[in-house]
Amino acid sequence: MKHKLSLFFLICFVSHYSYSQDVLPSVFANNQGERKWMIYQENFRALYRILYNEAAEQLDKRSAYVSAIQTKVNWIDYQQTLKQEYRASLTKFKKTPLNTRITGQLEREKFTVEKIIFESHPGFYVTGCLFVPKERQDPAPAIIYCSGHSDNGFRSEGYQRSIINFVEKGFIVFAFDPIGQGERLQYMDETTGGSKIGGPTTEHSYAGIQTLLTGSSISDYFIWDGVRVIDFLETRKEVDMNRIGITGRSGGGTQTALIAAYDERIHAAAPECYITTFKRLLQSIGPQDAEQNPYMSIKKGMDIPDLLHMRSPKPTLIVTTTHDFFSQQGARETFEELKKSYNALGVADNIQFTEDMGGHQSTKKNREAVNSFFMKSLNLPGDPTDHEVNLFKDEELWATPTGQVASSLKGNTVFELNQRYYSVRNLPQNSVKNKIKTTAGINFHRKFTAAVFTGKFSKGETVIEKYFIENDKNDYALPVYIIKKEGQKTQNVVVWNHPSGKEKLLGEATLMNILNAGNVVVSADLPGIGELYDPGFKGDGFVQGVPFNYIFIANLIGKSIPGIQAESIDLLMQFIESNDNFNDATLNAVAEGTLIFPSLIHAIFNNTFKKIAVLDPPPPSSYFLETKFYDPLLAFSIVPGSIGSYDWKDLFAFLPHTSVKIFEVKNKQQPEKIRQPEIVDFLRR
């Protein structure tokens, strides 16, 4: 697509245009140097503010509900409701043969290490190592160790230290590689042996978007890997299945909480440097990579503490540090809330909390607290002291010959699993609109309150009036240009919201042809674009310049980027309808690139435009199922959960068949020769 790289790269203020009287192009400039309207200096963060405000409202409702739960019976009812909702998305998975193989063995004085490969799904390989103490109880308790976001998985120094300390104290330990880490890269470069996409969080998020668009989360795959790990432990006679523990730090803490909430065979869980609340998380560092964002979980009434409520009354230890980037305040609030459910179930001592000075790290004090916790809860008395240990080299702990499943076994990836578990939902036409509302999160609830004129400037033959639009929620102001020829009287209005922002539109050759045909063009910067683009927002889902974290938080609250942009178009249309200069004008639209979906969503619910010219359409949604290395920017043009239910072309059925026409750019070098006469003629008729 011509503009595919511009949505999140465009800087809103350019200097190469020659504007009359040196008027700045920003609608927020007060034309006194670089100064802007004071109250709107942070307005470029509009998209995150919209998302956070909605999340906070939903989370406050959930907190009020949970605060009212008092009795044991009510807590059990709440817990069962959570479990039913939480487990529903994993019913698509069936247990298949593990096909376990032991590919090697290492000997240490106090323990042995077996290198393990099994299949959590057919052809989807999990790599790990089983650490077995030579002196142990028979059968012995086992700890599942989940790795955080390290390139080398459980082989990193910090994780090995905890693993070997556990095994030297008599615990059997199974440590495995998460998806996208260690030996399980999903996008391996055969030349370098590394990832073509990036580090672990990038691998998770890139694969996670493909999963999200089909209506689920990659967290399902992470949880299922953990379930199959427990299935593997059941095959080992050394393991006492009544004494299973699980722990891990950071991303490993996430996996610990997710897996332990799902599988009741886990008796004791100690998530480290992860537990907080969604509210504190979104207030501070924002949503994290894909597996930490279960599909629409906030919308469904779930918060991070609910992962631990589901475990009550089983032993749980929350492991924290004072300066972790996962909000410590959120961890403390979680602990206080969890006391209520554990107290109601009569096991107050089974929910524990440890805190030490430090950043996002495992401290000696915390490691010893975890040792003590497992020794007590899994009934293995001993000395909890954390000792120095001799580490293995990475390659010593490889379960595959090459250190990568992709090159050794040619196994499946999440990309193939998405195809396997994807199902088409042939919805009747009368159900499609409702499906769009529920997946895109449409709610045209903002009311136009004022249009603030902030000046005008000229460029060539055009005059551009600048406005920002205020609304009754006062959460952001929508930047708008009204573009016309000098002295032109309004005949028709063409709404053209450009994927790269309204200022970029001024350089489009087609613009003058549309103006010369007697049209006035109205253009807004929708959230995430132009003056509503935040250049500082990245997050750990930042893939090839595109911040997927916006998509993750939107989906958590049951909304979408196209849906939010459609709501902004509604605000723009309220402004146009209130403008006396446009009373008798015919309204048409140009919908382009990544803004086609939001434009059509608005149109089918509001029937505002007589005609819509569709330029540079994105590929069909099946593209994300068929294309392993997809264009990240295109994900912003698709509603999560829509694949298999509806595509952007399906929205045409709700519009008069003469009102929409697609104009594809056949000549990328000279698109104006293709576009101008045809588009203008279509809008004129």
mmCIF file of C-alpha atoms in Angstrom, residues 463-664:
data_model
loop_
_atom_site.group_PDB
_atom_site.id
_atom_site.type_symbol
_atom_site.label_atom_id
_atom_site.label_comp_id
_atom_site.label_asym_id
_atom_site.label_seq_id
_atom_site.Cartn_x
_atom_site.Cartn_y
_atom_site.Cartn_z
ATOM 1 C CA VAL A 463 -7.292 27.693 1.800
ATOM 2 C CA ILE A 464 -7.244 25.567 4.899
ATOM 3 C CA GLU A 465 -9.315 26.434 7.967
ATOM 4 C CA LYS A 466 -8.146 24.880 11.232
ATOM 5 C CA TYR A 467 -10.441 23.615 13.986
ATOM 6 C CA PHE A 468 -10.372 21.268 16.894
ATOM 7 C CA ILE A 469 -13.583 19.590 18.002
ATOM 8 C CA GLU A 470 -14.481 19.165 21.645
ATOM 9 C CA ASN A 471 -16.850 16.559 23.049
ATOM 10 C CA ASP A 472 -18.880 16.019 26.204
ATOM 11 C CA LYS A 473 -16.446 13.463 27.666
ATOM 12 C CA ASN A 474 -13.586 16.015 27.488
ATOM 13 C CA ASP A 475 -11.085 13.214 26.894
ATOM 14 C CA TYR A 476 -9.510 14.588 23.727
ATOM 15 C CA ALA A 477 -9.933 17.157 20.964
ATOM 16 C CA LEU A 478 -10.261 16.067 17.326
ATOM 17 C CA PRO A 479 -8.026 18.066 14.894
ATOM 18 C CA VAL A 480 -9.826 19.057 11.674
ATOM 19 C CA TYR A 481 -9.057 20.842 8.412
ATOM 20 C CA ILE A 482 -11.675 22.349 6.116
ATOM 21 C CA ILE A 483 -9.976 22.576 2.722
ATOM 22 C CA LYS A 484 -11.378 24.589 -0.169
ATOM 23 C CA LYS A 485 -10.413 26.848 -3.030
ATOM 24 C CA GLU A 486 -10.212 30.576 -2.436
ATOM 25 C CA GLY A 487 -13.687 32.114 -2.723
ATOM 26 C CA GLN A 488 -15.365 28.750 -3.252
ATOM 27 C CA LYS A 489 -18.983 28.359 -2.169
ATOM 28 C CA THR A 490 -19.915 25.046 -0.661
ATOM 29 C CA GLN A 491 -21.654 22.659 -3.062
ATOM 30 C CA ASN A 492 -20.689 19.237 -1.839
ATOM 31 C CA VAL A 493 -18.573 17.985 1.046
ATOM 32 C CA VAL A 494 -16.086 15.149 0.701
ATOM 33 C CA VAL A 495 -14.859 13.661 3.981
ATOM 34 C CA TRP A 496 -11.352 12.333 3.375
ATOM 35 C CA ASN A 497 -9.480 11.142 6.440
ATOM 36 C CA HIS A 498 -5.978 10.275 5.320
ATOM 37 C CA PRO A 499 -4.108 7.262 6.823
ATOM 38 C CA SER A 500 -1.069 9.510 7.251
ATOM 39 C CA GLY A 501 -2.967 12.461 8.657
ATOM 40 C CA LYS A 502 -4.768 15.510 7.338
ATOM 41 C CA GLU A 503 -1.561 17.428 6.613
ATOM 42 C CA LYS A 504 -0.351 14.702 4.271
ATOM 43 C CA LEU A 505 -3.571 15.117 2.323
ATOM 44 C CA LEU A 506 -2.425 18.575 1.195
ATOM 45 C CA GLY A 507 0.226 16.927 -0.979
ATOM 46 C CA GLU A 508 -2.176 14.549 -2.752
ATOM 47 C CA ALA A 509 -2.658 15.326 -6.458
ATOM 48 C CA THR A 510 -6.234 14.020 -6.342
ATOM 49 C CA LEU A 511 -7.165 16.686 -3.792
ATOM 50 C CA MET A 512 -7.093 19.538 -6.331
ATOM 51 C CA ASN A 513 -9.235 17.599 -8.779
ATOM 52 C CA ILE A 514 -11.832 17.028 -6.098
ATOM 53 C CA LEU A 515 -11.761 20.717 -5.123
ATOM 54 C CA ASN A 516 -11.950 21.818 -8.772
ATOM 55 C CA ALA A 517 -15.103 19.729 -9.136
ATOM 56 C CA GLY A 518 -16.831 22.009 -6.634
ATOM 57 C CA ASN A 519 -16.218 20.088 -3.445
ATOM 58 C CA VAL A 520 -15.049 21.173 -0.023
ATOM 59 C CA VAL A 521 -12.866 18.567 1.686
ATOM 60 C CA VAL A 522 -13.105 17.997 5.423
ATOM 61 C CA SER A 523 -10.324 15.945 7.002
ATOM 62 C CA ALA A 524 -9.590 14.895 10.589
ATOM 63 C CA ASP A 525 -6.685 13.244 12.336
ATOM 64 C CA LEU A 526 -8.263 10.165 13.859
ATOM 65 C CA PRO A 527 -6.797 8.706 17.078
ATOM 66 C CA GLY A 528 -3.339 7.286 16.362
ATOM 67 C CA ILE A 529 -2.784 9.502 13.310
ATOM 68 C CA GLY A 530 -1.263 12.916 12.568
ATOM 69 C CA GLU A 531 -1.648 15.224 15.547
ATOM 70 C CA LEU A 532 -3.174 12.348 17.505
ATOM 71 C CA TYR A 533 -0.095 10.169 16.996
ATOM 72 C CA ASP A 534 2.145 9.671 20.034
ATOM 73 C CA PRO A 535 5.761 9.246 18.851
ATOM 74 C CA GLY A 536 6.876 8.202 22.327
ATOM 75 C CA PHE A 537 4.500 5.262 22.737
ATOM 76 C CA LYS A 538 6.174 1.949 22.028
ATOM 77 C CA GLY A 539 5.656 -0.763 24.617
ATOM 78 C CA ASP A 540 7.091 -4.252 24.351
ATOM 79 C CA GLY A 541 4.725 -5.123 21.508
ATOM 80 C CA PHE A 542 6.542 -2.692 19.199
ATOM 81 C CA VAL A 543 6.983 -4.569 15.921
ATOM 82 C CA GLN A 544 8.690 -3.004 12.898
ATOM 83 C CA GLY A 545 7.716 0.460 14.081
ATOM 84 C CA VAL A 546 4.107 -0.467 14.897
ATOM 85 C CA PRO A 547 2.955 -0.434 18.561
ATOM 86 C CA PHE A 548 0.717 -3.479 18.885
ATOM 87 C CA ASN A 549 0.175 -2.595 22.557
ATOM 88 C CA TYR A 550 -2.660 -0.291 21.440
ATOM 89 C CA ILE A 551 -4.408 -3.291 19.897
ATOM 90 C CA PHE A 552 -3.859 -5.355 23.051
ATOM 91 C CA ILE A 553 -5.394 -2.827 25.435
ATOM 92 C CA ALA A 554 -8.267 -2.155 23.026
ATOM 93 C CA ASN A 555 -9.098 -5.842 22.870
ATOM 94 C CA LEU A 556 -8.812 -6.235 26.659
ATOM 95 C CA ILE A 557 -11.720 -3.801 27.031
ATOM 96 C CA GLY A 558 -13.747 -5.142 24.101
ATOM 97 C CA LYS A 559 -12.870 -2.392 21.669
ATOM 98 C CA SER A 560 -10.694 -2.064 18.566
ATOM 99 C CA ILE A 561 -8.652 0.599 16.792
ATOM 100 C CA PRO A 562 -11.034 0.669 13.772
ATOM 101 C CA GLY A 563 -13.966 0.955 16.189
ATOM 102 C CA ILE A 564 -12.424 3.878 18.064
ATOM 103 C CA GLN A 565 -11.618 5.603 14.783
ATOM 104 C CA ALA A 566 -15.211 5.043 13.603
ATOM 105 C CA GLU A 567 -16.395 6.769 16.779
ATOM 106 C CA SER A 568 -14.148 9.726 15.949
ATOM 107 C CA ILE A 569 -15.631 9.896 12.446
ATOM 108 C CA ASP A 570 -19.023 10.145 14.148
ATOM 109 C CA LEU A 571 -17.787 13.145 16.107
ATOM 110 C CA LEU A 572 -16.528 14.695 12.864
ATOM 111 C CA MET A 573 -19.918 14.144 11.218
ATOM 112 C CA GLN A 574 -21.691 15.837 14.125
ATOM 113 C CA PHE A 575 -19.461 18.852 13.520
ATOM 114 C CA ILE A 576 -20.282 18.899 9.795
ATOM 115 C CA GLU A 577 -24.017 18.567 10.454
ATOM 116 C CA SER A 578 -23.882 21.470 12.917
ATOM 117 C CA ASN A 579 -22.087 23.766 10.468
ATOM 118 C CA ASP A 580 -24.536 26.153 8.749
ATOM 119 C CA ASN A 581 -22.257 26.387 5.715
ATOM 120 C CA PHE A 582 -22.917 22.724 4.975
ATOM 121 C CA ASN A 583 -26.707 22.698 5.393
ATOM 122 C CA ASP A 584 -27.567 21.903 1.787
ATOM 123 C CA ALA A 585 -24.389 20.034 0.887
ATOM 124 C CA THR A 586 -24.262 16.455 -0.344
ATOM 125 C CA LEU A 587 -21.924 14.341 1.790
ATOM 126 C CA ASN A 588 -19.522 11.916 0.124
ATOM 127 C CA ALA A 589 -16.415 10.213 1.444
ATOM 128 C CA VAL A 590 -13.029 8.918 0.409
ATOM 129 C CA ALA A 591 -12.006 5.929 2.505
ATOM 130 C CA GLU A 592 -8.353 5.040 2.128
ATOM 131 C CA GLY A 593 -6.008 2.248 3.175
ATOM 132 C CA THR A 594 -6.051 1.454 6.869
ATOM 133 C CA LEU A 595 -9.029 3.780 7.382
ATOM 134 C CA ILE A 596 -11.382 1.853 5.082
ATOM 135 C CA PHE A 597 -12.674 -0.378 7.857
ATOM 136 C CA PRO A 598 -13.513 2.471 10.299
ATOM 137 C CA SER A 599 -15.079 4.513 7.501
ATOM 138 C CA LEU A 600 -17.333 1.650 6.420
ATOM 139 C CA ILE A 601 -18.191 0.755 10.027
ATOM 140 C CA HIS A 602 -19.407 4.295 10.579
ATOM 141 C CA ALA A 603 -21.285 4.351 7.297
ATOM 142 C CA ILE A 604 -23.295 1.167 7.861
ATOM 143 C CA PHE A 605 -24.530 2.310 11.264
ATOM 144 C CA ASN A 606 -25.220 5.941 10.371
ATOM 145 C CA ASN A 607 -26.019 6.041 6.614
ATOM 146 C CA THR A 608 -24.314 9.413 6.325
ATOM 147 C CA PHE A 609 -22.632 9.347 2.920
ATOM 148 C CA LYS A 610 -24.228 9.296 -0.498
ATOM 149 C CA LYS A 611 -21.084 7.797 -2.042
ATOM 150 C CA ILE A 612 -17.848 6.315 -0.762
ATOM 151 C CA ALA A 613 -14.743 6.014 -2.921
ATOM 152 C CA VAL A 614 -12.538 3.226 -1.544
ATOM 153 C CA LEU A 615 -8.823 3.730 -2.292
ATOM 154 C CA ASP A 616 -5.892 1.362 -1.780
ATOM 155 C CA PRO A 617 -7.915 -1.399 -0.101
ATOM 156 C CA PRO A 618 -6.167 -3.777 2.264
ATOM 157 C CA PRO A 619 -5.997 -7.477 1.458
ATOM 158 C CA PRO A 620 -8.840 -9.713 2.646
ATOM 159 C CA SER A 621 -8.648 -10.765 6.278
ATOM 160 C CA SER A 622 -7.616 -14.266 5.196
ATOM 161 C CA TYR A 623 -4.245 -12.652 4.433
ATOM 162 C CA PHE A 624 -3.345 -12.948 8.129
ATOM 163 C CA LEU A 625 -4.001 -16.676 8.073
ATOM 164 C CA GLU A 626 -2.205 -17.259 4.787
ATOM 165 C CA THR A 627 0.795 -14.954 5.236
ATOM 166 C CA LYS A 628 3.323 -15.893 7.898
ATOM 167 C CA PHE A 629 5.369 -12.704 7.532
ATOM 168 C CA TYR A 630 2.537 -10.179 7.301
ATOM 169 C CA ASP A 631 2.710 -6.376 7.218
ATOM 170 C CA PRO A 632 2.288 -5.280 10.880
ATOM 171 C CA LEU A 633 0.575 -2.012 9.981
ATOM 172 C CA LEU A 634 -2.266 -3.865 8.283
ATOM 173 C CA ALA A 635 -3.281 -5.302 11.650
ATOM 174 C CA PHE A 636 -4.673 -1.865 12.530
ATOM 175 C CA SER A 637 -7.183 -2.167 9.706
ATOM 176 C CA ILE A 638 -8.692 -5.405 11.043
ATOM 177 C CA VAL A 639 -10.989 -5.874 14.037
ATOM 178 C CA PRO A 640 -9.793 -8.623 16.413
ATOM 179 C CA GLY A 641 -12.229 -11.498 16.315
ATOM 180 C CA SER A 642 -13.574 -10.538 12.899
ATOM 181 C CA ILE A 643 -11.682 -13.093 10.812
ATOM 182 C CA GLY A 644 -14.066 -15.860 9.920
ATOM 183 C CA SER A 645 -17.124 -13.719 10.703
ATOM 184 C CA TYR A 646 -16.910 -10.737 8.371
ATOM 185 C CA ASP A 647 -14.469 -8.867 6.147
ATOM 186 C CA TRP A 648 -14.415 -5.220 5.122
ATOM 187 C CA LYS A 649 -16.020 -6.048 1.771
ATOM 188 C CA ASP A 650 -18.912 -7.704 3.609
ATOM 189 C CA LEU A 651 -19.926 -4.279 4.869
ATOM 190 C CA PHE A 652 -20.866 -3.240 1.326
ATOM 191 C CA ALA A 653 -24.005 -5.363 1.648
ATOM 192 C CA PHE A 654 -25.431 -2.836 4.109
ATOM 193 C CA LEU A 655 -24.980 0.088 1.692
ATOM 194 C CA PRO A 656 -26.731 0.895 -1.599
ATOM 195 C CA HIS A 657 -24.848 -0.974 -4.326
ATOM 196 C CA THR A 658 -24.305 2.238 -6.309
ATOM 197 C CA SER A 659 -22.809 4.089 -3.350
ATOM 198 C CA VAL A 660 -19.426 2.340 -3.047
ATOM 199 C CA LYS A 661 -16.661 1.837 -5.589
ATOM 200 C CA ILE A 662 -13.164 0.433 -5.134
ATOM 201 C CA PHE A 663 -10.214 2.214 -6.744
ATOM 202 C CA GLU A 664 -7.035 0.145 -6.551
#
